[in-house]
């Protein structure tokens, strides 16, 4: 199977690239802005016609779009998460043999929900903030494109490679500094919210399964369990061996996007700029992923956060 991968340099995209390249049944071509890409192309600046010519040259059977941005100005988020998606959809439509599209969406598209239960794919999206709005607009473009397309709504991604601007990336760096400097306390934002944490390696498996499936529409990708962010943070603290305290600033909300850090290849100007996200509860209904993709999580949260610490502790 010929696969064109977009956004292979991001947190999720790197793991997807590793998994697809290790599959002998897949011939993978990477398209992106960086020198490491097989094809140099900027989705925020290039035209659909130019991208369609690359598609005709590669003739992929599947396009996997992991490109996008989580942090940055509203303008940047719209460019990376909405306009770039419009370019991809139009280019596939114009190509000689339109490929199947697997697009990485975000659970931030759902916005605030009633606490206490899982969120099904049929829930009415009500995103808050430019990130969730820009991701939902991208999803709607994919669903309205008329293509053979699937959107995976990814919940809160954790695991090795977590960006330093993400919750656990920031906490891991704080723990490392505290241990090196004998500090007794680490300050964090309010950690009272519940999130559905899913390991980035499990997400990569889901995307691989989606690429070879016939599923269309929207499918949630998460663990199926809501965990208080505070409890998850203490798993990371325990893995580090830090014996001091974790202090929360009650008036400062934690930024917990449904994807922890840039999802794609970063895009120019995507500087980390955490902002409050007034969502108290996120829990995925994962029955569709199980039934239509044959997918379920394999990496426990404790192992995932342990690997975050191991990577941070070993960083030179």
Short mmCIF file of N, CA, C and O in Angstrom, two decimals, residues 117-193:
data_model
loop_
_atom_site.label_atom_id
_atom_site.label_comp_id
_atom_site.label_asym_id
_atom_site.label_seq_id
_atom_site.Cartn_x
_atom_site.Cartn_y
_atom_site.Cartn_z
N UNK A 117 -19.79 10.65 32.10
CA UNK A 117 -19.98 9.58 31.13
C UNK A 117 -19.13 9.77 29.89
O UNK A 117 -18.57 10.85 29.67
N UNK A 118 -19.02 8.73 29.06
CA UNK A 118 -18.21 8.82 27.84
C UNK A 118 -18.89 9.68 26.78
O UNK A 118 -20.11 9.78 26.72
N UNK A 119 -18.06 10.26 25.92
CA UNK A 119 -18.55 11.12 24.84
C UNK A 119 -18.64 10.29 23.56
O UNK A 119 -17.60 9.83 23.06
N UNK A 120 -19.82 10.10 22.99
CA UNK A 120 -19.93 9.37 21.74
C UNK A 120 -19.63 10.27 20.55
O UNK A 120 -19.66 11.50 20.65
N UNK A 121 -19.36 9.65 19.41
CA UNK A 121 -19.10 10.43 18.20
C UNK A 121 -20.30 11.25 17.76
O UNK A 121 -20.15 12.23 17.03
N UNK A 122 -21.48 10.88 18.22
CA UNK A 122 -22.70 11.60 17.85
C UNK A 122 -22.94 12.85 18.68
O UNK A 122 -23.89 13.61 18.41
N UNK A 123 -22.11 13.10 19.69
CA UNK A 123 -22.28 14.29 20.53
C UNK A 123 -22.12 15.55 19.69
O UNK A 123 -21.29 15.62 18.79
N UNK A 124 -22.92 16.57 19.99
CA UNK A 124 -22.86 17.83 19.27
C UNK A 124 -21.59 18.59 19.64
O UNK A 124 -21.37 18.90 20.81
N UNK A 125 -20.71 18.89 18.68
CA UNK A 125 -19.47 19.61 19.01
C UNK A 125 -19.76 21.05 19.42
O UNK A 125 -20.52 21.76 18.75
N UNK A 126 -19.14 21.48 20.52
CA UNK A 126 -19.25 22.87 20.99
C UNK A 126 -17.88 23.31 21.50
O UNK A 126 -17.69 23.52 22.70
N UNK A 127 -16.92 23.45 20.60
CA UNK A 127 -15.56 23.76 21.04
C UNK A 127 -15.45 25.16 21.64
O UNK A 127 -16.23 26.06 21.31
N UNK A 128 -14.49 25.31 22.53
CA UNK A 128 -14.18 26.61 23.12
C UNK A 128 -12.74 26.97 22.77
O UNK A 128 -11.86 26.13 22.83
N UNK A 129 -12.51 28.18 22.38
CA UNK A 129 -11.15 28.62 22.06
C UNK A 129 -10.78 28.33 20.63
O UNK A 129 -11.38 27.47 19.95
N UNK A 130 -9.78 29.03 20.12
CA UNK A 130 -9.41 28.92 18.70
C UNK A 130 -8.88 27.55 18.30
O UNK A 130 -9.06 27.14 17.16
N UNK A 131 -8.23 26.83 19.23
CA UNK A 131 -7.73 25.51 18.86
C UNK A 131 -8.87 24.57 18.51
O UNK A 131 -8.92 23.97 17.42
N UNK A 132 -9.82 24.40 19.43
CA UNK A 132 -10.94 23.49 19.19
C UNK A 132 -11.78 23.91 18.00
O UNK A 132 -12.22 23.07 17.21
N UNK A 133 -11.99 25.21 17.84
CA UNK A 133 -12.78 25.71 16.71
C UNK A 133 -12.07 25.41 15.39
O UNK A 133 -12.69 24.96 14.42
N UNK A 134 -10.76 25.67 15.35
CA UNK A 134 -10.01 25.43 14.10
C UNK A 134 -9.96 23.95 13.76
O UNK A 134 -10.03 23.56 12.58
N UNK A 135 -9.87 23.08 14.77
CA UNK A 135 -9.86 21.64 14.51
C UNK A 135 -11.23 21.16 14.03
O UNK A 135 -11.31 20.33 13.12
N UNK A 136 -12.30 21.67 14.63
CA UNK A 136 -13.63 21.28 14.19
C UNK A 136 -13.88 21.72 12.75
O UNK A 136 -14.45 20.97 11.95
N UNK A 137 -13.43 22.92 12.40
CA UNK A 137 -13.60 23.40 11.02
C UNK A 137 -12.88 22.47 10.05
O UNK A 137 -13.40 22.15 8.97
N UNK A 138 -11.68 22.01 10.43
CA UNK A 138 -10.95 21.07 9.59
C UNK A 138 -11.70 19.76 9.44
O UNK A 138 -11.80 19.19 8.33
N UNK A 139 -12.25 19.25 10.53
CA UNK A 139 -13.04 18.02 10.48
C UNK A 139 -14.24 18.17 9.57
O UNK A 139 -14.54 17.28 8.75
N UNK A 140 -14.96 19.29 9.69
CA UNK A 140 -16.14 19.50 8.86
C UNK A 140 -15.77 19.55 7.38
O UNK A 140 -16.52 19.07 6.52
N UNK A 141 -14.62 20.14 7.07
CA UNK A 141 -14.16 20.18 5.68
C UNK A 141 -13.92 18.76 5.15
O UNK A 141 -14.28 18.44 4.01
N UNK A 142 -13.32 17.92 5.97
CA UNK A 142 -13.06 16.54 5.56
C UNK A 142 -14.37 15.79 5.34
O UNK A 142 -14.56 15.10 4.33
N UNK A 143 -15.31 15.92 6.28
CA UNK A 143 -16.56 15.19 6.19
C UNK A 143 -17.42 15.65 5.02
O UNK A 143 -18.21 14.87 4.47
N UNK A 144 -17.27 16.92 4.64
CA UNK A 144 -18.08 17.46 3.53
C UNK A 144 -17.37 17.36 2.19
O UNK A 144 -17.92 17.79 1.17
N UNK A 145 -16.19 16.76 2.17
CA UNK A 145 -15.37 16.76 0.96
C UNK A 145 -15.85 15.79 -0.12
O UNK A 145 -15.48 15.92 -1.28
N UNK A 146 -16.65 14.81 0.27
CA UNK A 146 -17.07 13.79 -0.68
C UNK A 146 -16.01 12.72 -0.91
O UNK A 146 -16.20 11.82 -1.74
N UNK A 147 -14.91 12.78 -0.18
CA UNK A 147 -13.83 11.82 -0.32
C UNK A 147 -14.11 10.56 0.52
O UNK A 147 -14.95 10.58 1.42
N UNK A 148 -13.37 9.51 0.24
CA UNK A 148 -13.32 8.34 1.11
C UNK A 148 -12.46 8.76 2.29
O UNK A 148 -11.23 8.73 2.22
N UNK A 149 -13.10 9.20 3.37
CA UNK A 149 -12.34 9.87 4.44
C UNK A 149 -12.79 9.43 5.82
O UNK A 149 -13.98 9.15 6.05
N UNK A 150 -11.83 9.41 6.73
CA UNK A 150 -12.07 9.07 8.14
C UNK A 150 -11.36 10.09 9.01
O UNK A 150 -10.19 10.42 8.77
N UNK A 151 -12.06 10.60 10.01
CA UNK A 151 -11.46 11.50 11.00
C UNK A 151 -11.34 10.75 12.32
O UNK A 151 -12.33 10.21 12.83
N UNK A 152 -10.13 10.69 12.87
CA UNK A 152 -9.91 10.11 14.19
C UNK A 152 -9.85 11.25 15.20
O UNK A 152 -8.97 12.10 15.13
N UNK A 153 -10.83 11.30 16.10
CA UNK A 153 -10.82 12.33 17.14
C UNK A 153 -9.98 11.81 18.30
O UNK A 153 -10.41 10.99 19.10
N UNK A 154 -8.76 12.33 18.36
CA UNK A 154 -7.79 11.86 19.35
C UNK A 154 -8.01 12.58 20.67
O UNK A 154 -8.13 13.81 20.70
N UNK A 155 -8.02 11.82 21.76
CA UNK A 155 -8.17 12.43 23.07
C UNK A 155 -6.79 12.85 23.60
O UNK A 155 -5.93 13.22 22.80
N UNK A 156 -6.53 12.86 24.88
CA UNK A 156 -5.35 13.53 25.44
C UNK A 156 -4.12 12.63 25.36
O UNK A 156 -3.97 11.68 26.13
N UNK A 157 -3.24 12.97 24.44
CA UNK A 157 -2.11 12.12 24.11
C UNK A 157 -0.95 12.34 25.08
O UNK A 157 -0.56 13.48 25.37
N UNK A 158 -0.38 11.23 25.58
CA UNK A 158 0.77 11.28 26.47
C UNK A 158 1.80 10.27 25.97
O UNK A 158 1.54 9.53 25.03
N UNK A 159 2.94 10.23 26.64
CA UNK A 159 3.96 9.25 26.27
C UNK A 159 5.27 9.89 25.91
O UNK A 159 5.40 11.12 25.89
N UNK A 160 6.27 9.07 25.62
CA UNK A 160 7.60 9.61 25.28
C UNK A 160 7.53 10.52 24.06
O UNK A 160 6.80 10.25 23.11
N UNK A 161 8.27 11.61 24.14
CA UNK A 161 8.23 12.61 23.08
C UNK A 161 7.29 13.75 23.39
O UNK A 161 7.16 14.68 22.59
N UNK A 162 6.61 13.70 24.56
CA UNK A 162 5.69 14.78 24.92
C UNK A 162 6.42 16.12 24.89
O UNK A 162 7.47 16.27 25.51
N UNK A 163 5.88 17.11 24.19
CA UNK A 163 6.54 18.42 24.12
C UNK A 163 6.70 19.04 25.50
O UNK A 163 5.86 18.82 26.39
N UNK A 164 7.74 19.82 25.68
CA UNK A 164 7.99 20.44 26.98
C UNK A 164 6.91 21.44 27.36
O UNK A 164 6.77 21.77 28.53
N UNK A 165 6.14 21.93 26.40
CA UNK A 165 5.06 22.87 26.70
C UNK A 165 3.78 22.16 27.15
O UNK A 165 2.87 22.80 27.64
N UNK A 166 3.72 20.84 26.98
CA UNK A 166 2.53 20.09 27.40
C UNK A 166 2.55 19.90 28.91
O UNK A 166 3.57 20.12 29.58
N UNK A 167 1.43 19.48 29.46
CA UNK A 167 1.32 19.31 30.91
C UNK A 167 2.42 18.41 31.46
O UNK A 167 3.16 18.78 32.36
N UNK A 168 2.53 17.20 30.91
CA UNK A 168 3.47 16.24 31.47
C UNK A 168 4.90 16.51 31.03
O UNK A 168 5.84 16.18 31.74
N UNK A 169 5.08 17.11 29.86
CA UNK A 169 6.41 17.53 29.47
C UNK A 169 6.94 18.60 30.41
O UNK A 169 8.10 18.57 30.84
N UNK A 170 6.06 19.54 30.75
CA UNK A 170 6.44 20.62 31.67
C UNK A 170 6.71 20.08 33.07
O UNK A 170 7.68 20.47 33.73
N UNK A 171 5.85 19.16 33.53
CA UNK A 171 6.04 18.59 34.86
C UNK A 171 7.32 17.76 34.92
O UNK A 171 8.07 17.84 35.91
N UNK A 172 7.59 16.99 33.88
CA UNK A 172 8.82 16.18 33.87
C UNK A 172 10.06 17.06 33.95
O UNK A 172 11.01 16.74 34.69
N UNK A 173 10.07 18.16 33.21
CA UNK A 173 11.21 19.08 33.28
C UNK A 173 11.31 19.71 34.66
O UNK A 173 12.41 19.90 35.19
N UNK A 174 10.17 20.03 35.26
CA UNK A 174 10.18 20.58 36.61
C UNK A 174 10.71 19.59 37.63
O UNK A 174 11.46 19.96 38.55
N UNK A 175 10.35 18.33 37.47
CA UNK A 175 10.85 17.30 38.37
C UNK A 175 12.36 17.11 38.23
O UNK A 175 13.09 16.98 39.22
N UNK A 176 12.81 17.12 37.01
CA UNK A 176 14.24 16.99 36.78
C UNK A 176 15.01 18.14 37.43
O UNK A 176 16.02 17.93 38.10
N UNK A 177 14.51 19.35 37.23
CA UNK A 177 15.17 20.51 37.82
C UNK A 177 15.14 20.45 39.36
O UNK A 177 16.14 20.75 40.02
N UNK A 178 13.99 20.04 39.91
CA UNK A 178 13.86 19.97 41.37
C UNK A 178 14.83 18.95 41.95
O UNK A 178 15.45 19.19 43.00
N UNK A 179 14.99 17.82 41.29
CA UNK A 179 15.91 16.79 41.78
C UNK A 179 17.37 17.25 41.66
O UNK A 179 18.19 16.96 42.55
N UNK A 180 17.68 17.97 40.61
CA UNK A 180 19.05 18.46 40.41
C UNK A 180 19.41 19.56 41.41
O UNK A 180 20.56 19.66 41.85
N UNK A 181 18.42 20.37 41.77
CA UNK A 181 18.68 21.54 42.61
C UNK A 181 18.16 21.38 44.03
O UNK A 181 18.13 22.34 44.79
N UNK A 182 17.76 20.17 44.38
CA UNK A 182 17.26 19.88 45.74
C UNK A 182 16.08 20.78 46.13
O UNK A 182 15.97 21.22 47.28
N UNK A 183 15.21 21.05 45.20
CA UNK A 183 14.01 21.83 45.52
C UNK A 183 12.97 20.91 46.14
O UNK A 183 12.92 19.72 45.85
N UNK A 184 12.13 21.48 46.99
CA UNK A 184 11.18 20.68 47.73
C UNK A 184 9.75 20.83 47.25
O UNK A 184 8.84 20.15 47.74
N UNK A 185 9.53 21.74 46.29
CA UNK A 185 8.16 21.96 45.83
C UNK A 185 8.16 22.31 44.34
O UNK A 185 9.05 23.00 43.86
N UNK A 186 7.14 21.80 43.64
CA UNK A 186 6.94 22.14 42.23
C UNK A 186 5.55 22.73 42.10
O UNK A 186 4.57 22.16 42.59
N UNK A 187 5.45 23.88 41.48
CA UNK A 187 4.16 24.55 41.30
C UNK A 187 3.58 24.20 39.93
O UNK A 187 4.26 24.22 38.92
N UNK A 188 2.30 23.88 39.94
CA UNK A 188 1.57 23.52 38.72
C UNK A 188 0.24 24.25 38.70
O UNK A 188 -0.24 24.73 39.73
N UNK A 189 -0.40 24.33 37.52
CA UNK A 189 -1.76 24.88 37.47
C UNK A 189 -2.74 23.95 38.16
O UNK A 189 -2.38 22.88 38.65
N UNK A 190 -3.99 24.35 38.19
CA UNK A 190 -5.05 23.53 38.77
C UNK A 190 -5.16 22.21 38.01
O UNK A 190 -5.25 22.19 36.78
N UNK A 191 -5.12 21.10 38.74
CA UNK A 191 -5.13 19.77 38.13
C UNK A 191 -6.40 19.00 38.47
O UNK A 191 -6.40 17.78 38.52
N UNK A 192 -7.50 19.73 38.67
CA UNK A 192 -8.72 19.06 39.12
C UNK A 192 -9.54 18.47 37.97
O UNK A 192 -10.44 17.67 38.20
N UNK A 193 -9.23 18.83 36.73
CA UNK A 193 -10.00 18.34 35.60
C UNK A 193 -9.76 16.87 35.30
O UNK A 193 -8.72 16.30 35.65
#
